[in-house]
Amino acid sequence: MKKILMTLVTLAAVVCLFATTALAAGTTAYISAGGGNVNMRQGPGTKFKIITVLPHGTQLTIETPDDGSGWAYVKTSDNVGWVSTKYIATTLETASTQYTSYRGDAVEATLNSNSNLRSGPGMSHSVLTVVPKGFTVKVDSYADGWAHVVWGDTEGYIATRLIDGLPAANITSASTTSSSTPNGSTWYGGYNYANVYDYNYYRNNNADLRKAFGNNADAYLQHFVNYGMDEGRQAISSFNVYTYRDEHPDLETKFGDTLRCYYLWACGIPF
């Protein structure tokens, strides 16, 4: 019995040593969130403010290892902060396309709790009304934890965790590749524009912006979101808004010449 106990203690020590070594300071690691996103915070715990959101596959470096709190201080190409170690892996498995958002025909779904119907996709938006548990709403899209719904004559947003019977996701909004490059992020206002935007492409193909912004990566992304989409500018080699519109006549019937809508649709961003 004593021999068995000693064996178990030794095994536990080896496991702990392996876990500590795997996430030692200086280790290159990745966000492993099953195709989802993970919050980077100002401190080691959920009570601390969110600095940014890291997509599945984001590469990072361990600066301060987990001391038993379940959090590690890490560095990415753009930020430093704290991330829960349960979402950090030293290797990143190759994954198939992840579909995490939906946009399409309105589908009836049922609320599993009394739910605030808000004016926008987030807790900061005002509450329009409260929809009682068990009532049905019509859902025509969802992304990043919020669904666009219609309840009677009221249109707004409800957190997806409060809705049962959501339609299956059909839009790619995350991948195993980091959505940040060493020269610029694709995240703005809480949404990821990686499907339609690349900093290097946008900078290299817009001389007027280079003259105005130089190497200010944040300024290029802000311009694209606030002006470039409305102007129909191409910001990545794989997406041309006019080609996309021509290839999707159903969307052209819906959006017409409102170019911004095509970009947002391609990213699974509610609007």
Tab-separated table of C-alpha atoms in Angstrom:
chain	number	residue	atom	x	y	z
A	1	MET	CA	0.000	0.000	0.000
A	2	LYS	CA	2.823	2.334	0.926
A	3	LYS	CA	4.546	1.554	-2.375
A	4	ILE	CA	1.379	2.359	-4.341
A	5	LEU	CA	0.942	5.634	-2.462
A	6	MET	CA	4.529	6.672	-3.195
A	7	THR	CA	4.021	5.847	-6.878
A	8	LEU	CA	0.917	8.033	-7.052
A	9	VAL	CA	2.690	10.923	-5.328
A	10	THR	CA	5.597	10.653	-7.736
A	11	LEU	CA	3.245	10.551	-10.733
A	12	ALA	CA	1.384	13.627	-9.494
A	13	ALA	CA	4.669	15.479	-9.067
A	14	VAL	CA	5.696	14.607	-12.623
A	15	VAL	CA	2.348	15.818	-13.990
A	16	CYS	CA	2.642	19.101	-12.090
A	17	LEU	CA	6.216	19.558	-13.282
A	18	PHE	CA	5.176	18.914	-16.877
A	19	ALA	CA	2.308	21.429	-16.654
A	20	THR	CA	4.606	24.056	-15.137
A	21	THR	CA	7.319	23.467	-17.713
A	22	ALA	CA	4.857	23.555	-20.602
A	23	LEU	CA	3.839	27.120	-19.738
A	24	ALA	CA	7.166	28.416	-18.451
A	25	ALA	CA	8.208	32.016	-19.058
A	26	GLY	CA	9.268	32.532	-22.653
A	27	THR	CA	7.153	29.654	-23.977
A	28	THR	CA	5.417	30.228	-27.318
A	29	ALA	CA	1.776	29.198	-27.013
A	30	TYR	CA	-1.607	29.668	-28.658
A	31	ILE	CA	-5.174	30.502	-27.762
A	32	SER	CA	-7.115	27.240	-27.874
A	33	ALA	CA	-10.816	28.043	-27.671
A	34	GLY	CA	-12.455	25.586	-30.046
A	35	GLY	CA	-12.900	28.223	-32.737
A	36	GLY	CA	-14.157	30.864	-30.302
A	37	ASN	CA	-12.604	33.906	-28.658
A	38	VAL	CA	-10.953	34.542	-25.272
A	39	ASN	CA	-10.775	37.730	-23.219
A	40	MET	CA	-7.406	39.234	-22.328
A	41	ARG	CA	-7.777	41.105	-19.028
A	42	GLN	CA	-5.903	43.703	-16.982
A	43	GLY	CA	-5.489	41.283	-14.082
A	44	PRO	CA	-5.681	37.562	-13.196
A	45	GLY	CA	-9.437	37.143	-12.867
A	46	THR	CA	-12.798	37.849	-14.491
A	47	LYS	CA	-13.338	40.896	-12.240
A	48	PHE	CA	-10.636	42.788	-14.147
A	49	LYS	CA	-11.423	44.873	-17.228
A	50	ILE	CA	-11.096	43.374	-20.711
A	51	ILE	CA	-8.166	44.725	-22.740
A	52	THR	CA	-9.038	42.956	-25.980
A	53	VAL	CA	-10.490	39.734	-27.374
A	54	LEU	CA	-8.130	37.060	-28.719
A	55	PRO	CA	-9.408	34.701	-31.440
A	56	HIS	CA	-8.722	30.980	-31.443
A	57	GLY	CA	-5.226	30.380	-32.807
A	58	THR	CA	-3.665	33.675	-31.673
A	59	GLN	CA	0.047	33.185	-31.009
A	60	LEU	CA	1.392	34.511	-27.724
A	61	THR	CA	4.396	34.368	-25.400
A	62	ILE	CA	4.163	33.488	-21.718
A	63	GLU	CA	5.619	36.384	-19.709
A	64	THR	CA	4.579	35.317	-16.190
A	65	PRO	CA	3.548	31.667	-15.741
A	66	ASP	CA	0.486	30.520	-13.833
A	67	ASP	CA	1.261	30.568	-10.093
A	68	GLY	CA	-1.756	28.485	-9.215
A	69	SER	CA	-4.398	31.138	-9.903
A	70	GLY	CA	-5.299	29.675	-13.283
A	71	TRP	CA	-4.084	32.798	-15.111
A	72	ALA	CA	-0.899	33.664	-17.012
A	73	TYR	CA	0.480	37.046	-18.026
A	74	VAL	CA	1.067	36.885	-21.778
A	75	LYS	CA	2.225	38.980	-24.695
A	76	THR	CA	0.781	39.021	-28.213
A	77	SER	CA	1.889	41.078	-31.221
A	78	ASP	CA	-0.392	43.905	-30.080
A	79	ASN	CA	-1.020	43.657	-26.347
A	80	VAL	CA	0.062	42.305	-22.967
A	81	GLY	CA	-2.352	41.075	-20.323
A	82	TRP	CA	-3.782	38.149	-18.404
A	83	VAL	CA	-5.434	35.104	-19.985
A	84	SER	CA	-6.986	32.045	-18.331
A	85	THR	CA	-4.580	29.124	-18.742
A	86	LYS	CA	-7.413	26.736	-19.597
A	87	TYR	CA	-7.518	28.469	-22.987
A	88	ILE	CA	-3.751	28.293	-23.607
A	89	ALA	CA	-2.053	25.416	-25.432
A	90	THR	CA	1.548	24.874	-26.481
A	91	THR	CA	0.484	23.352	-29.785
A	92	LEU	CA	-2.342	24.264	-32.099
A	93	GLU	CA	-4.188	21.481	-33.863
A	94	THR	CA	-5.166	22.035	-37.449
A	95	ALA	CA	-8.919	22.444	-37.523
A	96	SER	CA	-11.532	22.491	-40.232
A	97	THR	CA	-13.539	25.613	-40.948
A	98	GLN	CA	-15.375	26.861	-37.874
A	99	TYR	CA	-18.906	28.187	-38.370
A	100	THR	CA	-19.886	30.265	-35.373
A	101	SER	CA	-22.322	32.853	-36.742
A	102	TYR	CA	-25.607	32.772	-38.617
A	103	ARG	CA	-27.355	34.987	-41.122
A	104	GLY	CA	-30.326	33.911	-43.209
A	105	ASP	CA	-34.051	33.286	-43.066
A	106	ALA	CA	-35.788	34.236	-39.826
A	107	VAL	CA	-36.275	31.247	-37.519
A	108	GLU	CA	-38.546	31.064	-34.492
A	109	ALA	CA	-36.684	30.348	-31.249
A	110	THR	CA	-37.759	30.186	-27.609
A	111	LEU	CA	-36.397	32.148	-24.658
A	112	ASN	CA	-35.144	30.072	-21.732
A	113	SER	CA	-35.254	33.032	-19.342
A	114	ASN	CA	-36.766	36.481	-18.998
A	115	SER	CA	-34.612	38.433	-21.453
A	116	ASN	CA	-33.720	42.052	-22.043
A	117	LEU	CA	-34.321	43.060	-25.642
A	118	ARG	CA	-31.652	45.688	-26.306
A	119	SER	CA	-31.144	48.357	-28.953
A	120	GLY	CA	-27.734	46.952	-29.906
A	121	PRO	CA	-25.524	43.842	-29.526
A	122	GLY	CA	-24.049	44.413	-26.084
A	123	MET	CA	-24.773	45.120	-22.434
A	124	SER	CA	-24.014	48.818	-22.941
A	125	HIS	CA	-27.040	49.291	-25.208
A	126	SER	CA	-30.366	50.416	-23.790
A	127	VAL	CA	-33.128	47.958	-22.908
A	128	LEU	CA	-36.143	48.342	-25.194
A	129	THR	CA	-38.338	45.863	-23.337
A	130	VAL	CA	-38.228	42.562	-21.443
A	131	VAL	CA	-39.399	39.403	-23.227
A	132	PRO	CA	-40.791	36.769	-20.808
A	133	LYS	CA	-39.392	33.254	-20.526
A	134	GLY	CA	-41.085	30.775	-22.866
A	135	PHE	CA	-42.038	33.350	-25.503
A	136	THR	CA	-40.808	32.956	-29.073
A	137	VAL	CA	-38.838	35.473	-31.113
A	138	LYS	CA	-37.745	35.467	-34.742
A	139	VAL	CA	-33.966	35.241	-35.219
A	140	ASP	CA	-32.402	36.188	-38.561
A	141	SER	CA	-28.768	36.461	-37.467
A	142	TYR	CA	-26.381	36.017	-34.580
A	143	ALA	CA	-22.682	36.632	-33.928
A	144	ASP	CA	-20.354	37.136	-30.973
A	145	GLY	CA	-22.944	36.086	-28.424
A	146	TRP	CA	-25.837	38.286	-29.610
A	147	ALA	CA	-28.820	37.507	-31.812
A	148	HIS	CA	-30.795	39.972	-33.886
A	149	VAL	CA	-34.451	39.276	-33.164
A	150	VAL	CA	-37.964	40.527	-33.825
A	151	TRP	CA	-40.633	40.223	-31.148
A	152	GLY	CA	-43.984	41.541	-32.270
A	153	ASP	CA	-43.353	45.095	-33.455
A	154	THR	CA	-40.040	45.421	-31.602
A	155	GLU	CA	-36.672	44.711	-33.196
A	156	GLY	CA	-33.417	44.421	-31.285
A	157	TYR	CA	-30.816	42.097	-29.763
A	158	ILE	CA	-30.870	39.338	-27.134
A	159	ALA	CA	-27.901	37.363	-25.773
A	160	THR	CA	-27.735	33.985	-27.523
A	161	ARG	CA	-27.291	32.103	-24.218
A	162	LEU	CA	-30.886	33.072	-23.386
A	163	ILE	CA	-32.320	31.553	-26.580
A	164	ASP	CA	-33.080	27.899	-27.298
A	165	GLY	CA	-33.510	26.561	-30.836
A	166	LEU	CA	-31.120	28.886	-32.660
A	167	PRO	CA	-30.520	27.955	-36.323
A	168	ALA	CA	-27.251	26.208	-37.167
A	169	ALA	CA	-24.291	28.513	-37.782
A	170	ASN	CA	-23.482	29.105	-41.454
A	171	ILE	CA	-20.847	31.846	-41.472
A	172	THR	CA	-17.143	31.635	-40.715
A	173	SER	CA	-16.226	34.223	-38.103
A	174	ALA	CA	-13.173	32.601	-36.551
A	175	SER	CA	-10.355	30.313	-37.667
A	176	THR	CA	-7.248	28.654	-36.353
A	177	THR	CA	-5.190	31.527	-37.682
A	178	SER	CA	-4.574	34.631	-35.610
A	179	SER	CA	-6.615	37.618	-36.745
A	180	SER	CA	-3.790	39.959	-35.824
A	181	THR	CA	-0.646	40.484	-37.834
A	182	PRO	CA	2.584	42.034	-36.576
A	183	ASN	CA	1.576	45.192	-38.430
A	184	GLY	CA	-2.050	45.567	-37.434
A	185	SER	CA	-5.161	44.088	-35.873
A	186	THR	CA	-8.382	43.205	-37.661
A	187	TRP	CA	-10.506	43.867	-34.547
A	188	TYR	CA	-12.397	47.137	-34.188
A	189	GLY	CA	-15.315	48.017	-31.942
A	190	GLY	CA	-15.529	44.457	-30.648
A	191	TYR	CA	-15.833	42.886	-34.114
A	192	ASN	CA	-13.375	40.997	-36.309
A	193	TYR	CA	-13.018	42.206	-39.920
A	194	ALA	CA	-10.426	39.558	-40.902
A	195	ASN	CA	-12.618	38.210	-43.723
A	196	VAL	CA	-12.518	41.551	-45.575
A	197	TYR	CA	-9.496	43.450	-44.237
A	198	ASP	CA	-5.715	43.108	-44.228
A	199	TYR	CA	-3.540	45.995	-43.047
A	200	ASN	CA	-0.695	45.440	-45.507
A	201	TYR	CA	-3.013	45.142	-48.504
A	202	TYR	CA	-5.063	48.202	-47.528
A	203	ARG	CA	-1.965	50.309	-46.916
A	204	ASN	CA	-0.097	49.217	-50.037
A	205	ASN	CA	-3.028	49.781	-52.383
A	206	ASN	CA	-4.193	53.185	-51.155
A	207	ALA	CA	-1.619	55.895	-51.755
A	208	ASP	CA	-3.884	58.610	-50.351
A	209	LEU	CA	-4.090	56.777	-47.031
A	210	ARG	CA	-0.336	56.216	-46.882
A	211	LYS	CA	0.138	59.939	-47.267
A	212	ALA	CA	-2.353	60.657	-44.502
A	213	PHE	CA	-1.556	57.879	-42.009
A	214	GLY	CA	2.013	56.758	-42.658
A	215	ASN	CA	2.519	53.582	-40.612
A	216	ASN	CA	-0.326	54.122	-38.144
A	217	ALA	CA	-2.004	50.703	-38.357
A	218	ASP	CA	-4.945	51.682	-36.149
A	219	ALA	CA	-5.765	54.646	-38.378
A	220	TYR	CA	-6.028	52.432	-41.480
A	221	LEU	CA	-8.491	50.068	-39.818
A	222	GLN	CA	-10.574	52.925	-38.437
A	223	HIS	CA	-10.720	54.494	-41.893
A	224	PHE	CA	-11.781	51.228	-43.485
A	225	VAL	CA	-14.602	50.626	-40.996
A	226	ASN	CA	-15.860	54.208	-40.917
A	227	TYR	CA	-15.340	55.211	-44.562
A	228	GLY	CA	-13.654	52.562	-46.723
A	229	MET	CA	-16.557	50.110	-46.764
A	230	ASP	CA	-19.009	52.826	-47.809
A	231	GLU	CA	-16.604	53.819	-50.578
A	232	GLY	CA	-16.270	50.211	-51.765
A	233	ARG	CA	-12.524	50.026	-51.186
A	234	GLN	CA	-10.876	46.621	-51.425
A	235	ALA	CA	-8.917	45.832	-48.264
A	236	ILE	CA	-7.840	42.222	-48.830
A	237	SER	CA	-6.944	40.264	-51.952
A	238	SER	CA	-9.646	37.652	-51.370
A	239	PHE	CA	-12.643	40.010	-51.142
A	240	ASN	CA	-13.890	42.506	-53.711
A	241	VAL	CA	-17.261	43.951	-52.756
A	242	TYR	CA	-18.460	44.376	-56.339
A	243	THR	CA	-17.575	40.791	-57.277
A	244	TYR	CA	-19.184	39.576	-54.065
A	245	ARG	CA	-22.369	41.484	-54.858
A	246	ASP	CA	-22.519	40.088	-58.395
A	247	GLU	CA	-22.035	36.537	-57.093
A	248	HIS	CA	-24.872	36.902	-54.570
A	249	PRO	CA	-27.965	38.215	-56.373
A	250	ASP	CA	-30.099	37.449	-53.309
A	251	LEU	CA	-28.000	39.903	-51.309
A	252	GLU	CA	-28.105	42.494	-54.064
A	253	THR	CA	-31.902	42.366	-53.921
A	254	LYS	CA	-31.693	42.927	-50.180
A	255	PHE	CA	-28.882	45.486	-49.921
A	256	GLY	CA	-28.839	47.183	-53.313
A	257	ASP	CA	-25.972	49.683	-53.536
A	258	THR	CA	-25.427	49.928	-49.770
A	259	LEU	CA	-21.911	48.515	-49.983
A	260	ARG	CA	-21.221	48.456	-46.239
A	261	CYS	CA	-23.844	45.736	-45.780
A	262	TYR	CA	-21.948	43.286	-48.002
A	263	TYR	CA	-18.750	43.662	-45.963
A	264	LEU	CA	-20.581	43.205	-42.660
A	265	TRP	CA	-22.490	40.207	-43.985
A	266	ALA	CA	-19.249	38.542	-45.111
A	267	CYS	CA	-17.847	38.969	-41.589
A	268	GLY	CA	-21.002	37.822	-39.787
A	269	ILE	CA	-21.279	41.198	-38.063
A	270	PRO	CA	-24.826	42.252	-37.094
A	271	PHE	CA	-26.135	45.549	-38.473
